[in-house]
XYZ file of C-alpha atoms in Angstrom:
523
model
C 38.082 12.254 59.452
C 39.971 15.244 58.035
C 39.900 14.044 54.381
C 36.132 13.422 54.640
C 35.589 16.896 56.097
C 37.714 18.364 53.300
C 35.612 16.563 50.660
C 32.402 17.850 52.260
C 33.761 21.399 52.334
C 34.837 21.193 48.679
C 31.402 19.836 47.652
C 29.658 22.570 49.651
C 31.931 25.188 48.080
C 31.150 23.887 44.571
C 27.412 23.864 45.278
C 27.593 27.412 46.657
C 29.569 28.683 43.651
C 27.184 26.901 41.243
C 24.221 28.432 43.071
C 25.782 31.902 42.942
C 26.629 31.450 39.271
C 23.065 30.301 38.588
C 21.631 33.303 40.421
C 23.712 35.867 38.540
C 22.983 34.085 35.256
C 19.224 34.258 35.888
C 19.582 37.934 36.770
C 21.332 38.473 33.426
C 18.576 36.605 31.554
C 15.889 38.740 33.191
C 17.798 41.915 32.327
C 17.971 40.865 28.680
C 14.295 39.915 28.510
C 11.948 41.970 26.354
C 8.833 43.240 28.215
C 6.662 41.970 25.362
C 8.201 38.481 25.675
C 9.018 37.887 29.379
C 11.568 35.144 29.969
C 10.791 34.328 33.608
C 8.195 31.639 32.803
C 10.738 29.833 30.589
C 13.319 29.368 33.375
C 13.420 26.101 35.320
C 15.965 25.652 38.108
C 16.462 22.518 40.196
C 14.206 24.085 42.849
C 11.274 24.269 40.442
C 8.639 21.540 40.876
C 8.468 20.969 37.113
C 12.249 20.794 36.597
C 12.505 16.984 36.538
C 9.552 16.467 34.218
C 10.881 19.108 31.788
C 14.347 17.524 31.832
C 13.103 13.957 31.384
C 10.424 14.695 28.801
C 13.037 14.853 26.021
C 15.553 12.246 27.194
C 15.231 9.555 24.535
C 18.070 7.246 25.627
C 17.646 5.860 29.149
C 21.433 5.487 29.437
C 21.432 9.198 30.222
C 18.544 9.250 32.675
C 20.259 7.777 35.711
C 20.975 9.140 39.180
C 24.672 9.293 38.218
C 24.062 11.460 35.132
C 25.051 15.090 35.731
C 21.987 17.315 35.526
C 21.800 20.890 34.198
C 21.624 23.613 36.844
C 18.957 25.305 34.721
C 16.696 24.636 31.731
C 15.572 27.504 29.527
C 12.506 26.509 27.497
C 12.695 29.350 24.981
C 9.330 30.824 23.998
C 10.698 33.472 21.629
C 13.842 34.216 19.600
C 14.790 36.887 22.150
C 15.145 34.175 24.809
C 17.755 32.439 22.659
C 19.587 35.727 22.207
C 19.562 36.330 25.971
C 20.859 32.809 26.652
C 23.799 33.244 24.264
C 24.784 36.693 25.560
C 24.474 35.746 29.242
C 26.144 32.331 28.923
C 29.214 33.960 27.405
C 29.230 36.703 30.019
C 29.214 34.086 32.801
C 31.430 31.572 30.977
C 28.797 28.819 31.075
C 28.406 25.711 28.934
C 25.149 25.674 26.951
C 23.580 22.545 25.453
C 20.917 22.927 22.750
C 18.107 20.356 22.721
C 15.461 20.020 20.026
C 13.885 16.553 20.251
C 16.396 14.820 22.530
C 17.164 12.002 20.098
C 20.931 12.496 20.119
C 22.249 8.923 20.389
C 24.900 9.884 22.957
C 22.828 12.407 24.905
C 25.140 15.194 23.739
C 22.260 17.691 23.604
C 21.421 17.345 27.296
C 24.444 15.866 29.132
C 27.844 17.372 29.997
C 30.831 16.691 32.250
C 30.925 20.294 33.497
C 28.258 22.565 35.015
C 25.844 23.454 32.205
C 22.353 24.558 31.267
C 20.001 23.379 28.523
C 18.470 25.672 25.941
C 15.335 23.648 25.194
C 13.668 24.370 21.851
C 10.441 22.345 22.130
C 8.181 25.404 22.475
C 9.456 26.828 19.181
C 7.652 24.438 16.873
C 5.484 26.406 14.473
C 5.078 25.068 10.921
C 3.814 27.248 8.060
C 3.108 25.381 4.822
C 2.763 27.442 1.625
C 1.489 25.281 -1.223
C 1.723 28.109 -3.739
C 5.518 28.177 -3.447
C 5.672 24.498 -2.389
C 7.700 25.440 0.683
C 7.316 25.448 4.457
C 8.962 27.293 7.330
C 9.601 24.864 10.179
C 10.901 25.831 13.615
C 13.660 23.734 15.172
C 11.512 22.467 18.044
C 8.985 20.792 15.746
C 9.062 17.020 15.285
C 9.156 15.176 11.978
C 5.699 13.788 12.706
C 4.324 17.305 13.106
C 5.958 18.373 9.824
C 4.435 15.438 7.933
C 1.008 15.964 9.488
C 0.921 19.685 8.640
C 2.004 19.024 5.048
C -0.627 16.292 4.622
C -3.278 18.617 6.101
C -2.740 20.898 3.110
C -1.917 18.413 0.348
C -2.159 14.691 -0.377
C 0.510 14.977 -3.084
C 3.316 16.700 -1.187
C 5.819 15.356 1.300
C 9.338 15.933 2.557
C 12.395 13.635 2.519
C 13.342 13.077 6.151
C 13.361 10.335 8.784
C 10.718 7.750 9.614
C 10.753 8.268 13.396
C 7.984 10.851 14.033
C 9.258 12.033 17.440
C 12.689 13.134 16.175
C 13.246 16.885 16.467
C 13.775 18.973 13.347
C 16.715 20.967 14.759
C 19.202 18.132 15.068
C 17.794 15.990 12.271
C 17.975 18.662 9.579
C 21.251 20.228 10.684
C 22.997 16.835 10.759
C 21.820 15.641 7.334
C 18.367 14.154 7.676
C 17.999 10.907 5.752
C 14.881 8.877 5.138
C 13.241 6.446 2.761
C 12.809 8.984 -0.060
C 16.519 9.811 -0.273
C 17.050 7.731 -3.428
C 14.415 9.924 -5.125
C 15.017 13.338 -3.533
C 18.239 13.182 -1.518
C 18.491 14.176 2.128
C 16.589 16.801 4.094
C 19.575 19.150 3.721
C 19.400 18.834 -0.062
C 15.934 20.390 0.126
C 16.546 23.292 2.527
C 16.468 26.728 0.908
C 16.706 29.165 3.834
C 17.215 29.237 7.585
C 17.201 31.499 10.619
C 20.032 31.256 13.129
C 21.104 33.182 16.216
C 24.878 33.608 16.070
C 27.496 34.023 18.792
C 26.840 37.792 18.873
C 23.129 37.240 19.483
C 22.105 38.350 15.995
C 19.127 36.698 14.277
C 20.305 35.966 10.729
C 18.743 34.498 7.592
C 20.449 32.979 4.554
C 21.225 36.370 3.042
C 22.606 37.952 6.210
C 24.511 34.884 7.440
C 26.190 34.293 4.068
C 26.540 31.170 1.967
C 29.401 29.653 4.002
C 27.435 29.489 7.242
C 24.296 28.425 5.388
C 26.332 25.588 3.845
C 27.698 24.529 7.251
C 24.340 24.224 9.025
C 22.992 21.889 6.344
C 24.744 18.732 7.533
C 27.629 20.023 9.651
C 25.600 20.173 12.844
C 23.938 23.469 13.723
C 25.040 23.354 17.371
C 28.678 24.067 16.406
C 27.809 27.358 14.734
C 24.845 28.906 16.525
C 21.246 28.163 17.449
C 19.154 27.336 14.398
C 15.671 28.730 14.992
C 13.971 27.571 11.796
C 14.468 26.116 8.342
C 12.645 26.828 5.103
C 12.174 23.545 3.275
C 11.257 22.777 -0.325
C 8.361 20.321 -0.440
C 8.551 17.389 -2.852
C 5.831 15.717 -4.904
C 4.513 12.308 -3.866
C 1.794 10.233 -5.555
C -1.608 9.968 -3.858
C -1.034 6.219 -3.631
C 2.275 4.712 -2.491
C 3.046 1.071 -1.713
C 4.816 -0.429 1.296
C 5.813 -3.962 2.205
C 7.671 -5.937 4.848
C 8.969 -9.405 3.971
C 11.116 -11.629 6.197
C 13.373 -14.554 5.297
C 15.300 -16.793 7.686
C 18.491 -18.679 6.897
C 16.339 -21.754 6.308
C 14.401 -19.731 3.714
C 17.506 -18.917 1.694
C 18.176 -15.546 3.374
C 21.870 -15.495 2.430
C 21.262 -15.750 -1.319
C 18.463 -13.166 -1.166
C 20.594 -10.724 0.852
C 23.437 -11.226 -1.612
C 21.113 -10.315 -4.497
C 19.829 -7.293 -2.540
C 23.436 -6.087 -2.382
C 23.715 -6.340 -6.169
C 20.571 -4.335 -6.913
C 19.518 -2.168 -3.928
C 21.464 0.928 -5.017
C 20.620 0.430 -8.708
C 16.844 -0.064 -8.427
C 14.258 2.413 -9.691
C 14.829 5.575 -7.617
C 11.169 5.462 -6.517
C 11.930 2.258 -4.593
C 13.770 2.126 -1.269
C 14.292 -1.296 0.361
C 15.825 -1.301 3.823
C 17.454 -4.532 5.007
C 17.643 -5.580 8.667
C 19.702 -8.558 9.841
C 18.952 -9.946 13.292
C 18.644 -13.183 15.276
C 15.415 -15.021 16.134
C 14.329 -18.395 17.475
C 14.108 -20.874 14.618
C 12.713 -24.383 14.627
C 13.353 -26.327 17.846
C 14.201 -22.997 19.503
C 17.612 -22.950 17.828
C 18.855 -19.435 17.050
C 18.802 -18.508 13.377
C 19.441 -15.459 11.239
C 16.583 -13.381 9.842
C 16.592 -10.835 7.033
C 13.768 -8.297 6.981
C 13.111 -6.247 3.852
C 11.049 -3.081 4.445
C 10.159 -0.951 1.437
C 8.556 2.263 0.265
C 7.621 2.577 -3.398
C 6.366 5.888 -4.779
C 3.704 4.290 -6.954
C 1.018 1.599 -6.929
C 1.475 -2.127 -6.319
C 1.243 -3.076 -9.995
C 4.151 -0.810 -10.853
C 6.085 -2.126 -7.853
C 5.536 -5.780 -8.742
C 6.729 -5.035 -12.276
C 9.939 -3.436 -10.948
C 10.536 -6.304 -8.506
C 9.909 -8.988 -11.129
C 12.474 -7.357 -13.385
C 15.147 -6.422 -10.828
C 14.709 -8.501 -7.655
C 12.579 -11.606 -8.337
C 14.583 -13.569 -5.736
C 12.610 -11.930 -2.921
C 9.440 -13.546 -4.257
C 7.268 -10.508 -3.581
C 3.551 -11.242 -3.950
C 0.562 -8.950 -4.463
C -0.612 -9.972 -0.985
C 2.623 -8.567 0.518
C 1.895 -5.111 -0.904
C -0.034 -2.435 0.968
C -1.283 0.550 -1.026
C -1.725 3.621 1.135
C -1.136 7.372 1.374
C 2.366 8.754 1.827
C 1.619 9.947 5.361
C 0.266 6.492 6.312
C 3.462 4.938 4.937
C 5.375 6.803 7.655
C 3.198 5.102 10.278
C 3.750 1.698 8.632
C 7.517 2.237 8.816
C 7.175 3.147 12.492
C 5.358 -0.153 13.169
C 1.889 1.348 13.541
C -0.892 -0.683 11.878
C -2.139 0.791 8.608
C -5.312 2.722 9.321
C -3.950 4.258 12.523
C -5.295 7.849 12.721
C -2.840 10.329 11.211
C -2.907 12.507 14.320
C -0.720 9.965 16.124
C 2.050 11.815 14.248
C 1.424 14.759 16.578
C 2.355 12.714 19.648
C 5.758 13.646 21.038
C 6.036 10.526 23.167
C 8.009 7.645 21.580
C 6.282 4.254 21.444
C 9.150 2.701 23.392
C 11.953 4.108 25.539
C 15.017 1.916 26.030
C 18.693 1.993 26.883
C 20.636 1.782 23.637
C 23.920 2.069 21.752
C 24.329 2.847 18.049
C 27.233 2.887 15.598
C 27.496 3.359 11.827
C 29.470 2.278 8.765
C 29.428 2.604 4.985
C 29.569 -0.303 2.549
C 31.260 0.365 -0.797
C 31.240 -3.123 -2.343
C 28.873 -6.104 -2.057
C 29.833 -8.511 0.715
C 30.499 -12.007 -0.644
C 28.276 -14.944 0.293
C 31.160 -16.326 2.347
C 31.371 -12.963 4.123
C 27.630 -12.968 4.758
C 27.865 -16.460 6.265
C 30.532 -15.172 8.673
C 28.357 -12.184 9.583
C 25.380 -14.462 10.313
C 27.596 -16.598 12.521
C 28.798 -13.542 14.435
C 25.267 -12.156 14.818
C 24.062 -15.478 16.252
C 27.054 -15.561 18.610
C 26.387 -12.009 19.878
C 22.579 -12.464 19.611
C 21.490 -9.020 20.839
C 22.898 -6.698 18.168
C 21.247 -6.082 14.808
C 22.410 -4.520 11.552
C 20.306 -2.184 9.426
C 21.399 -1.536 5.828
C 20.017 1.565 4.091
C 20.610 1.558 0.315
C 22.097 4.494 -1.559
C 22.159 5.208 -5.297
C 19.591 7.201 -7.262
C 19.650 10.903 -6.403
C 22.231 10.263 -3.660
C 24.785 9.335 -6.299
C 24.131 12.477 -8.356
C 24.668 15.167 -5.711
C 28.344 16.218 -5.373
C 30.098 15.237 -2.128
C 30.883 18.893 -1.404
C 27.367 20.269 -2.094
C 26.686 20.238 1.663
C 28.854 18.994 4.573
C 27.343 15.478 4.355
C 29.916 13.772 2.050
C 28.646 10.194 1.616
C 27.344 10.236 -1.949
C 28.399 8.335 -5.097
C 30.286 5.102 -4.527
C 28.256 3.961 -1.536
C 26.184 0.808 -1.675
C 24.616 1.274 1.746
C 24.929 2.758 5.193
C 24.913 0.383 8.172
C 23.455 1.134 11.578
C 24.502 -1.115 14.477
C 21.870 -1.287 17.202
C 21.705 -2.805 20.667
C 18.709 -2.135 22.932
C 18.162 -3.236 26.516
C 15.663 -2.577 29.297
C 17.620 -3.155 32.498
C 19.443 -0.397 34.381
C 22.960 -0.700 35.753
C 26.548 -0.137 34.670
C 27.386 -3.818 34.198
C 24.413 -4.391 31.907
C 25.170 -1.219 29.948
C 28.839 -2.172 29.549
C 27.815 -5.638 28.352
C 25.584 -4.386 25.528
C 27.957 -1.614 24.474
C 30.736 -4.206 24.323
C 28.590 -6.441 22.086
C 28.081 -3.531 19.691
C 31.791 -2.746 19.627
C 32.650 -6.391 18.983
C 30.361 -6.525 15.953
C 31.744 -3.197 14.700
C 35.303 -4.546 14.972
C 34.287 -7.772 13.232
C 32.805 -5.818 10.304
C 36.092 -4.003 9.566
C 36.968 -6.000 6.397
C 33.552 -5.342 4.842
C 33.272 -1.551 5.163
C 34.920 1.713 4.073
C 38.560 2.400 4.888
C 40.881 5.408 5.165
C 38.813 6.841 6.672
C 36.338 4.365 8.075
C 33.338 6.592 7.430
C 30.469 7.307 9.818
C 27.178 9.223 9.747
C 27.194 12.365 11.904
C 23.577 11.983 13.035
C 24.350 8.478 14.305
C 26.449 10.100 17.025
C 29.100 7.713 18.356
C 31.524 8.910 21.039
C 33.651 5.788 20.471
C 35.002 7.675 17.439
C 36.544 10.356 19.627
C 35.686 13.001 22.199
C 36.598 16.672 22.087
C 37.585 18.139 25.450
C 37.603 21.608 23.860
C 40.990 22.543 25.257
C 44.315 23.248 23.563
C 44.110 19.952 21.646
C 40.607 20.707 20.356
C 41.522 20.745 16.652
C 43.577 17.550 16.899
C 40.803 15.760 18.816
C 38.120 17.076 16.479
C 39.929 15.903 13.380
C 39.817 12.275 14.597
C 36.018 12.016 14.384
C 35.570 14.916 11.962
C 37.273 13.160 9.048
C 35.094 10.063 9.583
C 31.888 12.096 9.592
C 32.739 14.730 6.970
C 35.773 13.488 4.998
C 37.218 16.328 2.864
C 34.445 18.707 3.988
C 35.838 18.776 7.534
C 38.486 21.398 6.706
C 35.914 23.801 5.258
C 33.705 23.335 8.326
C 36.667 24.187 10.585
C 37.418 27.378 8.624
C 33.777 28.485 8.835
C 33.638 27.651 12.540
C 36.813 29.665 13.184
C 35.319 32.636 11.349
C 31.847 32.670 12.938
C 32.686 31.412 16.460
C 36.422 31.998 17.071
C 36.016 31.648 20.842
C 34.416 28.185 20.455
C 31.371 29.091 22.537
C 29.147 26.659 20.631
C 30.831 23.426 21.616
C 30.101 19.876 22.682
C 31.801 16.484 22.833
C 31.831 16.150 19.035
C 31.505 19.701 17.771
C 33.478 21.258 14.930
C 36.700 22.714 16.398
C 38.359 26.008 15.542
C 41.754 26.190 13.850
C 44.671 26.048 16.309
C 46.241 29.430 17.140
């Protein structure tokens, strides 16, 4: 009886201290609020009727929307830059953990989950987009989604676009600050290669731009993860030119349709093709004839030109796919985004303004980089493993073109020349429960382990925006630098050391921290 009573007393004590801490924190926020921009309406505590809906509206991985998941004691839905400044000043004063959420697409829930008492600084209200065609630039706030960015650009021009992801509900804040890749990267590089200014609130609560923050910090927040260095409020992006007509296609081949030979040829040419052409490859398992499992290769493409030009390129460089005129869909650039997101062509463009994903699932992701083509024998082994595991798929995104021209140290994202493709491992499931979750995560890890001989080594590289806590977790204690180096080298290679030096300079107390943030140098 006594131990149970002790546990109850401890729990009650923790709840009381959390409540007191929350109360004094709110008092601090109110004291730091500007009369012209009151903060009270942006504060949601667990007692607020809208708290749960605000929390859940930007949880994009159902793994982190369970009763067991620790919830924030408060959500601050910033309406103005001054609210961000107040959050930073008051969180430090009260020694509180702050998580920064833009679109909630962090694969491991790092932007809205923690193991200690914490609050969320939610950015979704800060989503203005100002497109200036004269300078061919746009200012985009961190709470905007990619879909909103594309829609606002297309509103002004049918011949401008921006190189970023193909999932419209992804938030700008995390996507841009972690690299931002998409299907125009072979032509124009990553999002971060086309960012020319930014606004950030630093650890002292100062609102800085490129000039006032300095080139080191500006370098760091273009691929090194903004949440390690401050709160990025907005980015100024350089728009790119796109033709009025682009062409997209999706072609599938099963093992019975010679998929292995076609995939092998894709490996030979995908990173050497015309830079206007991007062909993604997806390997998965489907029911074949007689309901026997078989491997399927799906080729999804964007070509910045018309179908005649595309067919000419394919005939010359990749005739093995057997692309036909009937496979090609000519459309606008903004409609191509919808095609890539599995919307039918002709879907109204304003669907890009929806912030609700088409599907919400439980999922696990991992990443790798391929330096050399995998042999046909290797591909046969991969097919066999995929069929054995059944529920994990591999997505290959080709490099080359502009990606091979930009120096590895230009921004923190280091994966440039010498890469054939990036792999994403994906497992999705729709049933709750720890056993089910463990099963699918284990499948993903098994495939990742199996792929070891076919991918980069020393380090085994990974993409920072495909967050993967299997690569290491930072507990942000005395071993922070040592723990951070484990995953940091995989994500950033030689750029990790520069990121650490910048972090140590701009945030020596490591206030801006999470499970895979950039650490400070050890004392």
